[in-house]
Structures are given as C-alpha cells and as structure tokens.
XYZ file of C-alpha atoms in Angstrom:
384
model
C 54.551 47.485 19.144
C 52.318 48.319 22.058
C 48.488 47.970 21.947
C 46.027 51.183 20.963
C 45.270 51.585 25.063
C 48.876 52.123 26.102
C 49.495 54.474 22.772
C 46.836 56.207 24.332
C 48.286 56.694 27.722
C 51.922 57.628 26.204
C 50.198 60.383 24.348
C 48.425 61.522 27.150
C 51.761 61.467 29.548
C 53.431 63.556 25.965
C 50.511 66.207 25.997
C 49.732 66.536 29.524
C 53.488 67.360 30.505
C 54.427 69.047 27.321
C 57.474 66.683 27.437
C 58.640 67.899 23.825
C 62.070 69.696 23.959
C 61.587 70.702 20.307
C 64.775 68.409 19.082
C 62.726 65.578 17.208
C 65.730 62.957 17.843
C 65.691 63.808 21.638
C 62.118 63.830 22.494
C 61.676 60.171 20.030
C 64.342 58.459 22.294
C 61.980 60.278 25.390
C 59.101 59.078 24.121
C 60.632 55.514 23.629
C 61.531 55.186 27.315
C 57.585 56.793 28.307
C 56.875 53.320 25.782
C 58.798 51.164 27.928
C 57.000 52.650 31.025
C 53.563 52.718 29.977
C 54.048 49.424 29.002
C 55.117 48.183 31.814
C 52.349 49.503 33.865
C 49.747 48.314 31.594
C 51.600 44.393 32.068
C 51.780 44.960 35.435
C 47.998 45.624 36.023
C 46.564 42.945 33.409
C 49.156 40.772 32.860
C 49.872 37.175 33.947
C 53.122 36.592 35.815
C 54.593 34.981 33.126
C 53.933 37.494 30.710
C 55.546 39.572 33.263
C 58.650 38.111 33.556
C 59.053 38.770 29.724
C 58.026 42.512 29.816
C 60.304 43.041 32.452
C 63.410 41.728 31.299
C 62.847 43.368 27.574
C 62.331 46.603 29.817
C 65.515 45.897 31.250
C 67.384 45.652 28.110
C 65.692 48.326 26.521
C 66.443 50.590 29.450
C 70.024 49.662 29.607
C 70.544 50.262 25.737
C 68.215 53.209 25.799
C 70.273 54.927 28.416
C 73.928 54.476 26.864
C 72.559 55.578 23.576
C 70.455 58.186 24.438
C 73.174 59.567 26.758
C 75.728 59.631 24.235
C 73.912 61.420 21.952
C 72.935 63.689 24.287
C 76.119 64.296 25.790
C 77.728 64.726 21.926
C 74.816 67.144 21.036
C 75.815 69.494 24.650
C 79.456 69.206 23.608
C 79.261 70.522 20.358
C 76.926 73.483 21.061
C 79.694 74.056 24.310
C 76.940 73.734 26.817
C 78.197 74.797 30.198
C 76.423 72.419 32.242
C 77.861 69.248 30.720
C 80.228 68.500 32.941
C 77.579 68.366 35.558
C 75.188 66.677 32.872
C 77.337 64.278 32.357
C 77.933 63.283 36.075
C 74.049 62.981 36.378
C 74.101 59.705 33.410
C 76.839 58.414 34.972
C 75.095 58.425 38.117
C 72.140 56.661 36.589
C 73.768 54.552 35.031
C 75.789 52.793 37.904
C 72.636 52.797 40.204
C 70.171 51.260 37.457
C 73.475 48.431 36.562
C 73.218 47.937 40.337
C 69.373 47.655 41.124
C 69.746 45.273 37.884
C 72.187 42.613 39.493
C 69.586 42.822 42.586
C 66.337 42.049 40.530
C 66.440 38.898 40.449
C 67.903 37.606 43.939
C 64.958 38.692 45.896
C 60.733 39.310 45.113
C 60.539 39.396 41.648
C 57.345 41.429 41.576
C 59.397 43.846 44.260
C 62.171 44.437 41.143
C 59.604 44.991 38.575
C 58.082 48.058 40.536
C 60.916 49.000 41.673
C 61.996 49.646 38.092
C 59.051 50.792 37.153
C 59.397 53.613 39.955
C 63.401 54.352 38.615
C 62.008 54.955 35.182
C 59.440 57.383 36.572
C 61.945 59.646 38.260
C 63.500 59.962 35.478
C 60.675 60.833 33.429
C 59.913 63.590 35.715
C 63.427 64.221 37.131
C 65.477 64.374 34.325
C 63.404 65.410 31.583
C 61.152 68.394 32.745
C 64.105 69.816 35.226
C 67.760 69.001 33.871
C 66.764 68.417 29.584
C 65.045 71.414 29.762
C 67.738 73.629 30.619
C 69.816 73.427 27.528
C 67.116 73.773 25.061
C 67.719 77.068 24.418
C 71.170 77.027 23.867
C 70.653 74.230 21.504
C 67.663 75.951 19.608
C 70.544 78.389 18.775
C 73.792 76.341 18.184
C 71.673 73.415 16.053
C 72.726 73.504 12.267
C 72.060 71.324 9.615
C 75.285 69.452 10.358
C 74.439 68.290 14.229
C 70.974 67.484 12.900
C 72.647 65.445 10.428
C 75.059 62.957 12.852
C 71.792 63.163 15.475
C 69.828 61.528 13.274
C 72.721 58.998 11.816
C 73.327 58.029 15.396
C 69.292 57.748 15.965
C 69.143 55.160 12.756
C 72.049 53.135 13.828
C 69.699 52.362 17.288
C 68.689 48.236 16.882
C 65.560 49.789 18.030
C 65.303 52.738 15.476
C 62.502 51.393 13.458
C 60.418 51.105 17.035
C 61.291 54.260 18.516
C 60.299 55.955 14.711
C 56.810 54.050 14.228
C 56.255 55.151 18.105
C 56.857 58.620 17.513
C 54.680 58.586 14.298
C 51.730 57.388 16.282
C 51.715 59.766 19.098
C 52.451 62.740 17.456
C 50.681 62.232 13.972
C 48.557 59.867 13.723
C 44.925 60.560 12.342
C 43.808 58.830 15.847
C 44.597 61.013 18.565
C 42.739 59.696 21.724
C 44.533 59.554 25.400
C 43.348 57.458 27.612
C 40.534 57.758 30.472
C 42.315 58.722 33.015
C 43.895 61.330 31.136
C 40.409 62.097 29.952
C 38.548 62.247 33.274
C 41.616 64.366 35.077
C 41.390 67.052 32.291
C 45.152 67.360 30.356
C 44.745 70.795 30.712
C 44.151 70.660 34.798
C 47.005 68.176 34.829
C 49.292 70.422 32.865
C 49.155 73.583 35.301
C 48.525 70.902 37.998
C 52.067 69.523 37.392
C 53.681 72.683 36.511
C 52.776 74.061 40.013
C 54.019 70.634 41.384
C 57.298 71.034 39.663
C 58.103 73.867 39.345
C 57.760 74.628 42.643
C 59.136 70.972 44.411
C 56.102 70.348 46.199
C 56.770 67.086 47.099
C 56.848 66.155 50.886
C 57.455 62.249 50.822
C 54.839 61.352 53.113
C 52.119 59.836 50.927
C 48.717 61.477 52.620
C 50.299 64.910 52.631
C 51.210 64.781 48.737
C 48.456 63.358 48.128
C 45.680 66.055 49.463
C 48.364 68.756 48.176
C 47.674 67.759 45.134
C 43.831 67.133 45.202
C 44.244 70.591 47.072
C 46.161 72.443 43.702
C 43.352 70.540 41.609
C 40.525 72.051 43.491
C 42.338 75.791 42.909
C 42.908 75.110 39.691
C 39.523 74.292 38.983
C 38.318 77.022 40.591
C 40.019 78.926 39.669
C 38.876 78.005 35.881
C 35.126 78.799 36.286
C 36.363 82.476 37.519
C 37.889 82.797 34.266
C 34.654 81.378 32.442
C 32.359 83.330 34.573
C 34.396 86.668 34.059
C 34.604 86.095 30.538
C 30.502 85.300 30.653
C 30.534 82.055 28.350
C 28.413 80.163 30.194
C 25.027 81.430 31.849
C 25.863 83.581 34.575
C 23.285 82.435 37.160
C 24.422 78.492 36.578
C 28.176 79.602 35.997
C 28.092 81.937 39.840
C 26.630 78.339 41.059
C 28.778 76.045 39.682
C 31.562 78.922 41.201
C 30.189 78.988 44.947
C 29.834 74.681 45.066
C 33.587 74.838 43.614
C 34.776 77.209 46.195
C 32.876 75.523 49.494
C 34.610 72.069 47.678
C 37.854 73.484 47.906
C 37.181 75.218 51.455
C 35.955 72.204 53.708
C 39.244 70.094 51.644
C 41.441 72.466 53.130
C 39.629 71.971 56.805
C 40.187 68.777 56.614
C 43.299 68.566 54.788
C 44.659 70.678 58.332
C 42.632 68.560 60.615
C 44.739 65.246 58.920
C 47.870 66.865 59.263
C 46.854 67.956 62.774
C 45.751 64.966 63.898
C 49.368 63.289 62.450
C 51.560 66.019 64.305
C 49.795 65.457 67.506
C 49.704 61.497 67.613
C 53.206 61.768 66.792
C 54.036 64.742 68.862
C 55.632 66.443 66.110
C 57.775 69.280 67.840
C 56.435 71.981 65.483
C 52.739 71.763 66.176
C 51.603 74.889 68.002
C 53.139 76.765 65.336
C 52.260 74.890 62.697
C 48.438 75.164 63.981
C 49.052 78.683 63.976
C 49.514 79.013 60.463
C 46.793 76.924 59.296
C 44.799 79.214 61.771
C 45.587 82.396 60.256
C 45.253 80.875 56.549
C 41.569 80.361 58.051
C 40.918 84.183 58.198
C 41.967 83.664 53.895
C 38.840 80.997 54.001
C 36.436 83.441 55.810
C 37.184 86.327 53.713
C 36.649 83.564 50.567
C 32.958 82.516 51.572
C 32.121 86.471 52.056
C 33.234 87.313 48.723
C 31.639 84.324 46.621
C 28.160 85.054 48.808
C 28.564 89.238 47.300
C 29.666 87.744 44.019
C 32.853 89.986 44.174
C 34.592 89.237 41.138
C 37.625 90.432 41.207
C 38.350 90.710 44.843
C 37.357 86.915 44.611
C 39.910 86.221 41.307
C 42.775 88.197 43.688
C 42.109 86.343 46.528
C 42.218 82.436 44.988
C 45.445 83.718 43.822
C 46.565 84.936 47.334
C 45.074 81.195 48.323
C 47.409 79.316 45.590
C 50.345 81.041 46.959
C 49.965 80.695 50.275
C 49.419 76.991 49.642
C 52.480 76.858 47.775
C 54.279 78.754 49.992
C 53.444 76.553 52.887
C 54.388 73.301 51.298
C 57.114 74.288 50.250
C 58.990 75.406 53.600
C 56.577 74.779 56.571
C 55.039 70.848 55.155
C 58.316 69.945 54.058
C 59.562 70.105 57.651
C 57.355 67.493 58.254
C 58.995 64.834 56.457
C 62.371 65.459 58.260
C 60.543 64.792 61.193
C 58.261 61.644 59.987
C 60.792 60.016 58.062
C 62.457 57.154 59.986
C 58.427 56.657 60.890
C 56.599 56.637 57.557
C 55.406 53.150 57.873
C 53.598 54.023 61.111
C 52.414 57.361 59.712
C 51.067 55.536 57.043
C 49.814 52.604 58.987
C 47.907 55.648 61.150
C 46.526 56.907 57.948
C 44.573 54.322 56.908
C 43.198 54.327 60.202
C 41.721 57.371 59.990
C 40.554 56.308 56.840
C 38.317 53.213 58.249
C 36.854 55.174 60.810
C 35.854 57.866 58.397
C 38.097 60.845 59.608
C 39.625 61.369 56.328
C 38.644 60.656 52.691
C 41.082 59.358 49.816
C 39.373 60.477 46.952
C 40.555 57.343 44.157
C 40.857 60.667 41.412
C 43.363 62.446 43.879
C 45.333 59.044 44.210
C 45.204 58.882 40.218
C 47.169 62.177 40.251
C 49.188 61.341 43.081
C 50.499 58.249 40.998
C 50.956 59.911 37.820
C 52.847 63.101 39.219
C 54.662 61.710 42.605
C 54.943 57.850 42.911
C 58.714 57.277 42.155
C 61.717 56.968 44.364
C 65.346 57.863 43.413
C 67.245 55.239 42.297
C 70.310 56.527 43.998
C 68.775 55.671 47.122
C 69.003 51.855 48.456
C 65.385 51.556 49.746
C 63.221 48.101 49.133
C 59.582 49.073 48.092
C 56.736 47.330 49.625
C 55.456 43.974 48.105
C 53.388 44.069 45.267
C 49.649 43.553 45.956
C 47.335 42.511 43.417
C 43.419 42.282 43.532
C-alpha cells in the first residue's frame, strides 16, 4: 500500500475534482487507478531507476487488469439500467483499450524513462477525460435505475478483483480515515480555487495545446477566481473593510498587469511567427483593454457591485476568447510547437515573460496529458 504522502495527494486529486460519481463500487475502482497514478509520479520524482522499472511494470499490469474489469462492470451496470449512450460508451473502452495494449508492446523497445511518462500522461487523460466528462453523464440515470439487486452483482464482481482487498483499504483511507490531510501542493493552491479553477477549465475545454498559452490561462482563471473571492468576503464584511478593500485593489492590479502581459506573450508569439490572424487578434485584446480601464476606475471608487458585475463580464470574456479566438492559435502553431516553445523560454531568460512555478503546478495537475489515441513520442525525461 502506498506511503502517507501519496495518500495525501490521491485525496487531494478526490476532493479537489469532486471525482465521486456517488456509486461506491465505481468511484473505488476510480480511486484505484488515481493510486496507480499518484504513485507513479511520486516514483518517478524520488525514485531510483531501478525502483522504477518495478513501479512501472506493476502500473502496467494494474492498468491493464484495472481497465478490463472496471470496464466490464461498467459496461454491465449501463446495460442493465438501458443507458442510451452505451453503445458509444462502449466504443470509447474499446478504444482505450487497443491504444494502451499498443503503447504497451512499444514501452520497452525504445527510452524506458520516455514509456514511463508516457503512461503516466495516458492515465491522466483518462482521469480527466473519461471520468469528469463521459462517467458523469450516466449518473443520473443510474441514481434512478440502481436497486438492491445491481448493487448486489456490483459489489460480487468488485470482490472477485485479485486486487479487491487494495482497492477497499484505499478507499477506506481517503474517504474515512480519522487522518484527512492532502498534500502541499494541494494545500498551497487552495482545493477550493482548484475546484472552480478546473470546473471553468473543463467545463468549458479551455485547453489550447500550446504549453505557455495554457499555462497563463490558467494562472489567468486563478487570479479571477481569487479575486473574485475577496469581493465576496469584502461584500459580505468578514474581514476588516479597510485591509479587506486593500487586499481587493493589490488582487485586482495582480490580475490586470497578468493579463498585459499575458497579451504582450501571445503578441510577441503571433508576430515572430507571423501568425495570419494578428491584427485582429490585437484588436480584441485591445478592446478587452477598455474592460481593464473601466476595472482600475471602479476598485479606486470602491464600486462594489459595478466592480462584482464587471469581474464577471472579465471571466467571460476570458473564457469566451479561449475558447474560439486562442484556440485558433494552435491550428496555426501546431506542426511548430517545438520552436514556439523553444521561443518561449527565450523570452523567459531575457526576462520578457515570467513562469510563475505555482501556475506550472496547476498547469500539470489540470492539462499535462496527451491522448493516447494519438502516436506522438514525448520528450526525454529530465531529471535534476
């Protein structure tokens, strides 16, 4: 069983997220596979390459056996409650399936520290993939159609698992044990910032696939949520007014000169690359600047709720804009994202932009994954 540190971290994926679909023998084979993953990661930043040849092929196994059982329980649980979907449900495991029995053969003919994060990125997406988006939208049906009967085989099936015992004593310790720490990062991010964080994130498909741009998006949503936050606080007056309006204005200037030079990185990308969108992309982030001034006059008057309506005209915009104008970027950038990235750090050494190592901690948590269906070889593995 896994150390107190990575219990930690799988209770604090669990929480954050709100990964529970309310079936207890569905979310303890979830939680299993966020085991195998936290695991993983924890091996693959401390461990010694030799114990990382053994995590990695017990996280094959267990991956393997954790998707052929999980999926046919799954599959038997949509049939019998004549869940619409399944056909298309089904298609999806089958999917996975082939592609993960595929990337295995591979592992082990080329960089073995290149197949150990490349599974390690498979079993993300389908953390965040196939949980939050495709699990989720048969709970309700299931909620309804569940008797005492389905329960019953569910949890036969669950105990006939060679890993039953593991994926119960798991499930014990995240959900009710006395101890019920998550782990720094967790911790320092705020769960709850995380949670709405994420939700905007997925809800939403914010994700552009060019690393810099997801990753100030992201610092960008945690900067509006925050602020967003102390509004709420100051409005509700539960902290001192005079340090709370403070606290407000340095939170709001924060997120302001981010977004400045959030544009000015994506500016200076579109440009060195002569991205064929630019003028009109400039355009937009021009007019979202007359948003900003009208911002700064409304914190310095202390105009509550023009202020609270106006962070919520800034979140949607934001969203908005990612979602149709930044995604257009990647189409353009993607046959180039090694010298976009290259460029990047760059701009970095000379002090253009700043990678704040909190907004990479989110970045990794929420985006960091590739689909499995799609043949590409990640970069080497580089350790300090």
């Amino acid at each position: 069983m896994y150390d107190e540190r990575v219990i930690e971290k799988i209770r604090g994926i669990w929480k954050t997220f709100d990964l529970s679909l309310g079936i207890p023998e569905i979310d303890k084979q979830h939680l299993w596979l966020i085991g195998i993953l936290a695991d993983l990661e924890d091996k693959l930043e401390s461990g010694t390459r030799s114990e990382l040849e053994v995590t990695f092929t017990n996280a094959l196994s267990k991956t393997l056996d954790y998707a052929t059982e999980h999926f046919a329980l799954e599959e038997k649980l949509l049939e019998s409650i004549g869940y619409t979907k399944l056909g298309q449900h089904r298609l999806q495991h089958m999917r996975f399936i082939t592609a993960l029995r595929n990337r295995v053969r591979k592992s082990f003919e080329g960089d073995f520290e290149n197949a150990v994060l490349d599974l390690l990125k498979n079993l993300k997406k389908w953390l965040f993939r196939h949980i939050l988006s495709e699990d989720r939208q048969y709970v309700d049906a299931a909620m309804v159609h569940v008797d005492d009967k389905v329960t019953d085989w569910m949890q036969r099936h669950l105990h006939a698992s060679s890993y039953a015992d593991e994926i119960e004593r798991l499930y014990q310790l995240v959900l009710f044990s006395g101890r019920q720490e998550v782990s720094i990062e967790f911790k320092k991010l705020g769960e709850e910032n995380l949670k709405l964080i994420s939700d905007l994130w997925y809800r939403y498909k914010l994700k552009t696939g060019i690393a810099i741009v997801d990753i100030q998006h992201l610092w960008l949503l945690q900067l509006l949520v925050k602020t967003d936050k102390l509004y709420k606080q100051r409005l509700k007056q539960e902290i001192d007014a005079d340090s709370l309006s403070a606290q407000l204005k340095e939170a709001i200037y924060e997120t302001i000169e981010y977004i400045r030079e959030h544009f000015n990185t994506e500016e200076a990308i579109m440009h060195n690359f002569h991205y064929i969108g630019e003028k009109n992309h400039q355009k937009q982030h021009e007019r979202f600047n007359i948003l900003i001034n009208d911002m700064i006059e409304r914190s310095e008057k202390e105009e509550l709720e023009s202020l609270a309506i106006l962070i919520q005209d800034l979140k949607d915009w934001l969203v908005s804009h990612i979602a149709i104008e930044d995604k257009k970027l990647f189409y353009f950038f993607r046959s180039r994202l090694s010298e976009v990235n290259e460029y990047v750090r760059n701009l970095n050494k000379e002090g253009r932009i700043h990678i704040w190592k909190d907004a990479v901690s989110i970045y990794k948590l929420l985006v960091d994954y590739e689909d499995i269906t799609e043949d590409k070889k990640p970069k080497s593995l580089r350790r300090s």
